[in-house]
Coordinates of N, CA, C and O in Angstrom, one line a residue:
X1 N 137.6 94.3 152.3 CA 138.6 95.1 151.6 C 139.0 96.3 152.5 O 138.1 97.0 153.0
X2 N 140.3 96.5 152.6 CA 140.8 97.6 153.3 C 141.1 98.7 152.3 O 141.8 98.6 151.4
X3 N 140.5 99.9 152.6 CA 140.5 101.0 151.6 C 141.2 102.2 152.3 O 140.9 102.6 153.4
X4 N 142.2 102.8 151.6 CA 142.8 104.0 152.0 C 142.4 105.1 151.0 O 142.3 104.9 149.8
X5 N 142.0 106.3 151.5 CA 141.5 107.4 150.7 C 142.5 108.5 150.7 O 143.1 108.8 151.7
X6 N 142.6 109.1 149.5 CA 143.5 110.2 149.3 C 142.8 111.3 148.5 O 141.9 110.9 147.7
X7 N 143.1 112.5 148.7 CA 142.4 113.6 148.0 C 143.4 114.6 147.5 O 144.4 114.9 148.2
X8 N 143.2 115.0 146.3 CA 144.0 116.1 145.6 C 143.1 117.2 145.2 O 142.2 117.0 144.4
X9 N 143.3 118.4 145.8 CA 142.4 119.5 145.6 C 140.9 119.3 145.9 O 140.1 119.8 145.2
X10 N 140.7 118.5 146.8 CA 139.3 118.2 147.2 C 139.2 117.8 148.7 O 140.2 117.2 149.2
X11 N 138.1 118.1 149.3 CA 137.9 117.7 150.7 C 137.3 116.3 150.7 O 136.3 116.0 150.0
X12 N 137.9 115.4 151.5 CA 137.4 114.1 151.6 C 136.2 114.0 152.6 O 136.4 114.0 153.8
X13 N 135.0 114.1 152.0 CA 133.8 114.0 152.9 C 133.5 112.6 153.2 O 133.9 111.6 152.5
X14 N 132.8 112.4 154.3 CA 132.3 111.0 154.7 C 131.4 110.5 153.6 O 131.4 109.3 153.4
X15 N 130.6 111.3 153.0 CA 129.6 110.9 152.0 C 130.4 110.3 150.8 O 130.0 109.3 150.2
X16 N 131.5 111.0 150.4 CA 132.3 110.5 149.3 C 133.0 109.2 149.6 O 132.9 108.2 148.8
X17 N 133.5 109.1 150.8 CA 134.1 107.8 151.3 C 133.1 106.7 151.3 O 133.4 105.6 150.9
X18 N 131.9 107.0 151.9 CA 130.9 106.0 152.0 C 130.4 105.5 150.7 O 130.2 104.3 150.5
X19 N 130.3 106.4 149.7 CA 129.9 106.0 148.4 C 130.9 105.0 147.7 O 130.6 104.0 147.1
X20 N 132.2 105.4 147.9 CA 133.3 104.6 147.3 C 133.3 103.2 148.0 O 133.4 102.2 147.3
X21 N 133.2 103.2 149.3 CA 133.2 101.9 150.1 C 132.0 101.0 149.6 O 132.1 99.8 149.4
X22 N 130.8 101.6 149.5 CA 129.6 100.9 149.1 C 129.8 100.3 147.7 O 129.5 99.1 147.5
X23 N 130.3 101.1 146.7 CA 130.5 100.6 145.4 C 131.6 99.5 145.3 O 131.5 98.5 144.6
X24 N 132.7 99.7 146.1 CA 133.8 98.7 146.1 C 133.4 97.4 146.8 O 134.0 96.4 146.5
X25 N 132.5 97.5 147.7 CA 132.1 96.3 148.4 C 131.5 95.2 147.4 O 131.6 94.0 147.7
X26 N 131.0 95.6 146.3 CA 130.5 94.6 145.4 C 131.6 93.8 144.7 O 131.4 92.8 144.1
X27 N 132.9 94.3 144.8 CA 134.0 93.5 144.3 C 134.5 92.5 145.2 O 135.3 91.6 144.8
X28 N 134.1 92.5 146.5 CA 134.5 91.5 147.5 C 134.3 90.1 147.1 O 135.0 89.2 147.4
X29 N 133.2 89.9 146.3 CA 132.9 88.5 145.9 C 133.9 87.9 145.0 O 133.9 86.7 144.9
X30 N 134.8 88.7 144.4 CA 135.8 88.2 143.5 C 137.1 87.8 144.2 O 137.9 87.1 143.6
X31 N 137.2 88.2 145.5 CA 138.5 87.9 146.2 C 138.3 86.9 147.3 O 137.3 86.9 148.0
X32 N 139.2 86.0 147.4 CA 139.2 84.9 148.4 C 139.7 85.4 149.7 O 139.5 84.7 150.7
X33 N 140.5 86.5 149.7 CA 141.1 87.0 151.0 C 141.0 88.5 151.0 O 140.6 89.1 150.0
X34 N 141.3 89.1 152.1 CA 141.2 90.5 152.3 C 142.3 91.2 151.4 O 143.4 90.8 151.4
X35 N 141.9 92.1 150.6 CA 142.8 92.9 149.8 C 142.8 94.3 150.2 O 141.9 94.8 150.8
X36 N 143.8 95.0 149.7 CA 143.9 96.4 150.0 C 143.6 97.2 148.7 O 143.9 96.8 147.6
X37 N 143.0 98.4 148.9 CA 142.7 99.3 147.8 C 143.1 100.7 148.2 O 143.0 101.1 149.3
X38 N 143.5 101.4 147.2 CA 143.8 102.8 147.3 C 142.9 103.6 146.4 O 142.9 103.4 145.2
X39 N 142.2 104.6 147.0 CA 141.3 105.4 146.2 C 141.8 106.8 146.3 O 141.9 107.4 147.4
X40 N 142.0 107.4 145.1 CA 142.4 108.8 145.0 C 141.4 109.6 144.3 O 141.0 109.3 143.2
X41 N 140.9 110.7 145.0 CA 140.0 111.6 144.4 C 140.7 112.9 144.0 O 141.5 113.4 144.8
X42 N 140.5 113.4 142.8 CA 141.2 114.6 142.4 C 140.2 115.5 141.6 O 139.4 115.0 140.9
X43 N 140.3 116.8 141.9 CA 139.5 117.8 141.1 C 140.4 118.8 140.5 O 141.2 119.4 141.1
X44 N 140.3 118.9 139.2 CA 141.1 119.9 138.4 C 140.2 120.5 137.4 O 139.7 119.9 136.5
X45 N 140.0 121.8 137.5 CA 139.3 122.6 136.5 C 137.9 122.0 136.2 O 137.5 121.9 135.0
X46 N 137.1 121.7 137.2 CA 135.8 121.1 137.0 C 135.7 119.7 136.6 O 134.7 119.1 136.6
X47 N 136.9 119.0 136.4 CA 136.9 117.6 136.1 C 137.2 116.9 137.4 O 138.0 117.3 138.2
X48 N 136.4 115.8 137.7 CA 136.6 115.0 138.9 C 137.1 113.6 138.5 O 136.4 112.9 137.8
X49 N 138.2 113.3 139.0 CA 138.8 112.0 138.7 C 138.9 111.1 139.9 O 139.2 111.5 141.0
X50 N 138.5 109.8 139.7 CA 138.6 108.8 140.7 C 139.6 107.8 140.2 O 139.4 107.2 139.1
X51 N 140.6 107.5 140.9 CA 141.6 106.5 140.6 C 141.6 105.4 141.7 O 141.7 105.7 142.8
X52 N 141.3 104.2 141.3 CA 141.3 103.1 142.2 C 142.3 102.1 141.9 O 142.4 101.6 140.7
X53 N 143.1 101.7 142.8 CA 144.2 100.7 142.7 C 143.9 99.6 143.7 O 143.8 99.9 144.9
X54 N 143.7 98.4 143.2 CA 143.5 97.2 144.1 C 144.7 96.3 144.1 O 145.2 95.9 143.0
X55 N 145.3 96.1 145.2 CA 146.5 95.3 145.4 C 146.1 93.8 145.7 O 145.8 93.5 146.8
X56 N 146.1 93.0 144.6 CA 145.8 91.6 144.8 C 147.1 90.8 145.1 O 148.2 91.4 144.8
X57 N 147.0 89.6 145.5 CA 148.3 88.8 145.7 C 149.0 88.7 144.4 O 148.4 88.2 143.4
X58 N 150.2 89.2 144.3 CA 151.1 89.1 143.2 C 150.7 89.9 141.9 O 151.3 89.7 140.9
X59 N 149.7 90.8 142.1 CA 149.4 91.6 140.9 C 148.6 92.9 141.4 O 148.2 92.9 142.5
X60 N 148.4 93.8 140.5 CA 147.7 95.0 140.8 C 146.7 95.3 139.7 O 147.0 95.0 138.5
X61 N 145.5 95.7 140.1 CA 144.5 96.1 139.1 C 144.1 97.6 139.4 O 144.0 98.0 140.5
X62 N 144.0 98.3 138.3 CA 143.8 99.8 138.4 C 142.8 100.3 137.4 O 142.8 99.8 136.3
X63 N 142.1 101.3 137.8 CA 141.1 102.0 136.9 C 141.1 103.4 137.3 O 141.2 103.8 138.5
X64 N 140.9 104.3 136.3 CA 140.8 105.7 136.5 C 139.8 106.3 135.6 O 139.8 106.0 134.4
X65 N 138.9 107.1 136.1 CA 137.8 107.7 135.3 C 137.7 109.1 135.7 O 137.8 109.5 136.9
X66 N 137.4 110.0 134.7 CA 137.2 111.4 134.9 C 135.9 111.8 134.3 O 135.6 111.5 133.1
X67 N 135.0 112.5 135.1 CA 133.8 113.1 134.6 C 133.6 114.4 135.3 O 134.5 114.9 136.1
X68 N 132.4 115.0 135.1 CA 132.1 116.3 135.7 C 131.6 116.1 137.1 O 131.4 117.1 137.9
X69 N 131.3 114.9 137.5 CA 130.7 114.5 138.8 C 131.5 113.4 139.5 O 131.7 112.4 138.9
X70 N 131.9 113.7 140.7 CA 132.8 112.7 141.4 C 132.1 111.4 141.6 O 132.7 110.3 141.5
X71 N 130.8 111.4 141.9 CA 130.1 110.2 142.1 C 130.0 109.3 140.9 O 130.0 108.1 140.9
X72 N 129.8 110.0 139.7 CA 129.8 109.3 138.4 C 131.2 108.7 138.2 O 131.3 107.6 137.6
X73 N 132.2 109.4 138.5 CA 133.6 108.9 138.3 C 133.8 107.7 139.2 O 134.4 106.7 138.7
X74 N 133.3 107.7 140.4 CA 133.4 106.5 141.2 C 132.7 105.3 140.6 O 133.3 104.2 140.5
X75 N 131.5 105.5 140.1 CA 130.7 104.4 139.5 C 131.4 103.9 138.3 O 131.5 102.6 138.1
X76 N 131.9 104.7 137.4 CA 132.6 104.3 136.2 C 133.9 103.5 136.5 O 134.2 102.5 135.9
X77 N 134.6 104.0 137.5 CA 135.9 103.4 137.9 C 135.7 102.0 138.5 O 136.4 101.0 138.1
X78 N 134.7 101.9 139.3 CA 134.4 100.6 139.9 C 133.9 99.6 138.8 O 134.2 98.4 138.8
X79 N 133.0 100.1 137.9 CA 132.6 99.2 136.8 C 133.8 98.8 136.0 O 133.8 97.6 135.6
X80 N 134.7 99.6 135.7 CA 135.9 99.3 134.9 C 136.7 98.2 135.7 O 137.2 97.2 135.1
X81 N 136.9 98.4 137.0 CA 137.6 97.4 137.8 C 136.9 96.1 137.8 O 137.5 95.0 137.6
X82 N 135.6 96.1 137.9 CA 134.8 94.8 137.9 C 135.0 94.1 136.6 O 135.2 92.9 136.6
X83 N 135.0 94.8 135.5 CA 135.2 94.2 134.2 C 136.6 93.6 134.1 O 136.7 92.4 133.6
X84 N 137.6 94.3 134.6 CA 138.9 93.8 134.5 C 139.1 92.5 135.4 O 139.7 91.5 135.0
X85 N 138.5 92.6 136.6 CA 138.6 91.4 137.5 C 137.9 90.2 136.9 O 138.5 89.1 137.0
X86 N 136.7 90.4 136.4 CA 136.0 89.3 135.8 C 136.8 88.7 134.6 O 136.9 87.5 134.4
X87 N 137.3 89.6 133.8 CA 138.0 89.2 132.6 C 139.3 88.4 132.9 O 139.6 87.4 132.3
X88 N 140.0 88.8 133.9 CA 141.3 88.2 134.2 C 141.2 87.2 135.4 O 142.3 86.6 135.7
X89 N 140.1 87.1 136.1 CA 140.1 86.2 137.3 C 140.5 84.8 137.0 O 141.4 84.3 137.7
X90 N 140.0 84.2 135.9 CA 140.3 82.8 135.6 C 141.8 82.7 135.2 O 142.5 81.8 135.7
X91 N 142.3 83.6 134.4 CA 143.7 83.6 134.0 C 144.6 83.8 135.1 O 145.6 83.1 135.3
X92 N 144.3 84.8 136.0 CA 145.2 85.0 137.1 C 145.2 83.8 138.1 O 146.2 83.4 138.6
X93 N 144.0 83.3 138.4 CA 143.9 82.2 139.3 C 144.7 81.0 138.7 O 145.5 80.3 139.4
X94 N 144.6 80.7 137.4 CA 145.3 79.6 136.8 C 146.8 79.8 136.9 O 147.5 78.9 137.3
X95 N 147.2 81.0 136.6 CA 148.7 81.3 136.7 C 149.2 81.2 138.1 O 150.3 80.6 138.3
X96 N 148.5 81.7 139.1 CA 149.0 81.7 140.4 C 149.0 80.2 141.0 O 149.9 79.9 141.7
X97 N 148.0 79.4 140.6 CA 148.0 78.1 141.2 C 148.9 77.1 140.4 O 149.5 76.3 141.0
X98 N 148.9 77.2 139.1 CA 149.7 76.3 138.3 C 151.2 76.6 138.3 O 152.0 75.9 138.6
X99 N 151.5 77.8 137.8 CA 152.9 78.2 137.6 C 153.5 79.1 138.6 O 154.7 79.2 138.7
X100 N 152.6 79.7 139.3 CA 153.0 80.7 140.3 C 154.0 81.7 139.7 O 155.0 82.1 140.4
X101 N 153.8 82.1 138.5 CA 154.8 82.9 137.8 C 154.4 84.4 137.7 O 155.2 85.1 137.1
X102 N 153.2 84.8 138.1 CA 152.9 86.2 138.1 C 153.5 86.8 139.3 O 153.1 86.5 140.4
X103 N 154.7 87.4 139.2 CA 155.4 88.0 140.3 C 155.6 89.4 140.1 O 156.5 89.8 139.5
X104 N 154.7 90.3 140.6 CA 154.9 91.7 140.5 C 154.8 92.3 141.9 O 153.8 92.3 142.5
X105 N 155.9 92.8 142.3 CA 156.0 93.4 143.6 C 155.4 94.8 143.6 O 155.6 95.5 142.6
X106 N 154.8 95.3 144.6 CA 154.3 96.6 144.7 C 155.6 97.5 144.7 O 156.5 97.3 145.5
X107 N 155.6 98.5 143.9 CA 156.7 99.4 143.9 C 156.7 100.4 145.0 O 155.6 100.8 145.4
X108 N 157.8 100.8 145.4 CA 157.9 101.8 146.5 C 157.6 103.2 145.8 O 158.2 103.5 144.8
X109 N 156.8 103.9 146.5 CA 156.5 105.3 145.9 C 157.3 106.3 146.8 O 156.9 106.5 147.9
X110 N 158.4 106.8 146.3 CA 159.1 107.7 147.1 C 158.5 109.1 147.0 O 157.7 109.3 146.1
X111 N 158.9 110.0 147.9 CA 158.3 111.3 147.8 C 158.9 112.0 146.6 O 160.0 111.8 146.1
X112 N 158.0 112.9 145.9 CA 158.5 113.5 144.7 C 159.7 114.4 145.0 O 159.8 115.0 146.0
X113 N 160.6 114.3 144.1 CA 161.8 115.1 144.2 C 161.9 116.0 143.0 O 161.3 115.7 141.9
X114 N 162.5 117.2 143.1 CA 162.6 118.1 142.0 C 164.1 118.2 141.6 O 164.9 118.6 142.4
X115 N 164.4 117.8 140.4 CA 165.8 117.9 139.9 C 165.7 118.5 138.5 O 164.8 118.1 137.8
X116 N 166.7 119.3 138.1 CA 166.7 119.8 136.7 C 167.5 118.9 135.9 O 168.6 118.5 136.3
X117 N 167.0 118.6 134.7 CA 167.9 117.8 133.8 C 168.6 118.8 132.9 O 168.6 120.0 133.1
X118 N 169.3 118.3 131.9 CA 170.2 119.1 131.1 C 169.4 120.1 130.2 O 170.0 121.1 129.7
X119 N 168.1 119.9 130.0 CA 167.3 120.9 129.2 C 166.5 121.8 130.1 O 165.7 122.5 129.6
X120 N 166.7 121.8 131.4 CA 166.0 122.7 132.2 C 164.6 122.2 132.6 O 163.9 122.9 133.4
X121 N 164.3 121.0 132.2 CA 163.0 120.4 132.6 C 163.2 119.8 134.0 O 164.3 119.4 134.4
X122 N 162.1 119.7 134.7 CA 162.2 119.2 136.1 C 161.6 117.8 136.2 O 160.5 117.6 135.7
X123 N 162.3 117.0 136.9 CA 161.8 115.6 137.2 C 161.0 115.8 138.5 O 161.5 116.2 139.5
X124 N 159.7 115.6 138.4 CA 158.8 115.9 139.5 C 158.4 114.6 140.3 O 157.9 114.7 141.4
X125 N 158.7 113.4 139.7 CA 158.3 112.2 140.4 C 159.2 111.1 140.1 O 159.7 111.0 138.9
X126 N 159.6 110.3 141.0 CA 160.4 109.1 140.8 C 159.8 107.9 141.4 O 159.2 108.0 142.5
X127 N 159.9 106.8 140.8 CA 159.3 105.6 141.3 C 160.4 104.5 141.2 O 161.2 104.5 140.2
X128 N 160.4 103.6 142.1 CA 161.3 102.5 142.1 C 160.5 101.2 142.2 O 159.6 101.2 143.0
X129 N 160.9 100.2 141.5 CA 160.2 98.9 141.7 C 161.2 97.8 141.4 O 162.2 98.0 140.6
X130 N 161.0 96.7 142.0 CA 161.8 95.6 141.8 C 161.4 94.8 140.7 O 160.2 94.4 140.5
X131 N 162.3 94.4 139.7 CA 161.9 93.6 138.6 C 162.0 92.2 138.9 O 163.1 91.7 139.3
X132 N 160.9 91.5 138.9 CA 160.9 90.0 139.1 C 160.8 89.3 137.8 O 160.2 89.8 136.8
X133 N 161.4 88.2 137.7 CA 161.3 87.4 136.4 C 159.9 87.0 136.1 O 159.1 86.6 137.0
X134 N 159.5 87.2 134.8 CA 158.2 86.8 134.4 C 158.2 86.6 132.9 O 159.1 87.1 132.2
X135 N 157.3 85.8 132.4 CA 157.2 85.5 131.0 C 156.6 86.7 130.3 O 155.9 87.5 130.9
X136 N 156.8 86.8 129.0 CA 156.3 88.0 128.2 C 154.8 88.0 128.3 O 154.2 89.1 128.4
X137 N 154.1 86.9 128.3 CA 152.6 86.8 128.3 C 152.1 87.4 129.7 O 151.2 88.1 129.7
X138 N 152.9 87.1 130.7 CA 152.5 87.6 132.1 C 152.7 89.1 132.1 O 151.9 89.8 132.7
X139 N 153.8 89.6 131.5 CA 154.0 91.0 131.5 C 152.9 91.8 130.7 O 152.5 92.8 131.1
X140 N 152.5 91.2 129.6 CA 151.4 91.8 128.8 C 150.1 91.8 129.7 O 149.4 92.8 129.7
X141 N 149.8 90.8 130.4 CA 148.7 90.7 131.3 C 148.7 91.8 132.4 O 147.8 92.5 132.6
X142 N 149.9 91.9 133.0 CA 150.1 92.9 134.0 C 149.9 94.3 133.5 O 149.3 95.2 134.1
X143 N 150.5 94.6 132.2 CA 150.3 95.9 131.6 C 148.9 96.2 131.4 O 148.4 97.3 131.6
X144 N 148.1 95.2 130.9 CA 146.7 95.4 130.7 C 145.9 95.7 132.0 O 145.0 96.5 132.1
X145 N 146.3 94.9 133.0 CA 145.6 95.1 134.3 C 145.9 96.5 134.9 O 145.0 97.1 135.6
X146 N 147.1 97.0 134.7 CA 147.4 98.4 135.2 C 146.9 99.5 134.3 O 146.9 100.6 134.6
X147 N 146.4 99.0 133.1 CA 145.9 100.0 132.1 C 147.0 101.0 131.7 O 146.8 102.2 131.6
X148 N 148.2 100.5 131.5 CA 149.4 101.4 131.2 C 149.7 101.2 129.7 O 149.3 100.1 129.1
X149 N 150.4 102.1 129.1 CA 150.9 102.0 127.7 C 152.2 101.3 127.6 O 152.7 101.0 126.5
X150 N 152.9 101.1 128.7 CA 154.2 100.4 128.7 C 154.4 99.6 130.0 O 153.7 99.9 131.0
X151 N 155.3 98.7 130.0 CA 155.6 97.9 131.2 C 157.0 97.4 131.1 O 157.4 96.8 130.1
X152 N 157.8 97.6 132.1 CA 159.2 97.1 132.2 C 159.2 95.8 133.0 O 158.6 95.8 134.1
X153 N 159.9 94.8 132.6 CA 159.9 93.6 133.3 C 161.2 92.9 133.1 O 162.0 93.2 132.2
X154 N 161.5 91.9 133.9 CA 162.7 91.0 133.7 C 162.3 89.7 133.0 O 161.5 89.0 133.6
X155 N 162.8 89.5 131.8 CA 162.4 88.4 131.0 C 162.9 87.1 131.7 O 164.1 87.0 131.9
X156 N 162.0 86.2 132.1 CA 162.4 85.0 132.8 C 163.2 84.1 131.9 O 164.1 83.4 132.4
X157 N 163.0 84.1 130.6 CA 163.7 83.2 129.7 C 165.2 83.8 129.4 O 166.1 83.0 129.5
X158 N 165.2 85.1 129.1 CA 166.5 85.7 128.8 C 167.3 86.2 130.0 O 168.5 86.4 129.9
X159 N 166.6 86.4 131.1 CA 167.3 87.0 132.3 C 167.7 88.4 132.1 O 168.5 89.0 132.9
X160 N 167.1 89.1 131.1 CA 167.4 90.5 130.8 C 166.2 91.4 131.0 O 165.1 90.9 130.7
X161 N 166.4 92.7 131.3 CA 165.2 93.6 131.3 C 164.6 93.8 129.9 O 165.4 93.8 128.9
X162 N 163.3 94.0 129.8 CA 162.7 94.3 128.6 C 161.5 95.2 128.8 O 161.1 95.4 130.0
X163 N 161.1 95.9 127.8 CA 160.0 96.8 127.9 C 158.9 96.5 126.8 O 159.2 96.3 125.6
X164 N 157.7 96.3 127.3 CA 156.5 96.2 126.4 C 155.8 97.5 126.3 O 155.7 98.2 127.2
X165 N 155.3 97.8 125.1 CA 154.6 99.0 124.9 C 153.4 98.8 123.9 O 153.4 97.9 123.1
X166 N 152.4 99.6 124.1 CA 151.2 99.5 123.2 C 151.4 100.4 122.0 O 151.7 101.6 122.1
X167 N 151.3 99.9 120.8 CA 151.5 100.6 119.6 C 150.2 101.3 119.2 O 149.1 101.0 119.7
X168 N 150.3 102.3 118.3 CA 149.1 103.0 117.9 C 148.1 102.2 117.2 O 146.9 102.5 117.1
X169 N 148.6 101.1 116.5 CA 147.7 100.2 115.7 C 147.0 99.2 116.6 O 146.2 98.4 116.2
X170 N 147.2 99.3 118.0 CA 146.5 98.4 118.9 C 147.3 97.2 119.3 O 147.0 96.5 120.2
X171 N 148.4 96.9 118.5 CA 149.2 95.8 118.8 C 150.3 96.2 119.9 O 150.2 97.3 120.4
X172 N 151.2 95.3 120.2 CA 152.2 95.6 121.2 C 153.6 95.5 120.5 O 153.8 94.8 119.6
X173 N 154.5 96.2 121.1 CA 155.9 96.2 120.7 C 156.8 95.8 121.9 O 156.3 95.9 123.1
X174 N 158.0 95.4 121.7 CA 158.9 95.0 122.7 C 160.3 95.6 122.4 O 160.7 95.6 121.3
X175 N 160.9 96.1 123.5 CA 162.2 96.6 123.4 C 163.1 95.8 124.3 O 162.8 95.7 125.5
X176 N 164.2 95.3 123.8 CA 165.2 94.5 124.6 C 166.4 95.5 124.8 O 166.8 96.2 123.9
X177 N 167.0 95.4 126.0 CA 168.1 96.3 126.3 C 169.4 95.5 126.2 O 169.5 94.4 126.7
X178 N 170.3 96.1 125.6 CA 171.7 95.6 125.5 C 172.6 96.5 126.3 O 172.7 97.7 126.0
X179 N 173.1 96.0 127.4 CA 173.9 96.8 128.2 C 175.1 96.1 128.7 O 175.1 94.8 128.7
X180 N 176.1 96.8 129.1 CA 177.3 96.2 129.7 C 177.3 96.4 131.2 O 176.8 97.5 131.7
X181 N 177.7 95.4 131.9 CA 177.8 95.6 133.4 C 179.1 96.0 133.9 O 180.1 95.8 133.4

């Protein structure tokens, strides 16, 4: 596993990096090829957050944990990743081998820009990503793997963009866009 480390409001010590590498090495058994991982450590007002993103072929798995101790955050984030990988390994492998339909490109992360909107609020970050056609079931899977509350995708059946979101009752909702070109 190739790991890139980033720090926000924290010094990246070799002990911290070594601990993360050691914990992430136990995930290697789940991957058939070399994968990339991005580990971000952040400290804000006594809270220590570890965010780990693993870039698998055609998909992304992500976990984020916050505790009062950075080492505990690393342990919890790796454990969460391991649960996700174990849970979805069979489904992902089946999809990739049979239908090859999980197609999620890594989105480009542009540098943060500051622009004011009409209410005086500032847009502090912009992201761009390419929408690849996928089935609704695959979009739900990708949303769960990313641990996000919403996911935008290009519906393979309709050929139109759609948005899936997690409802407060635990179910999911879908928004279809009607637009003119």
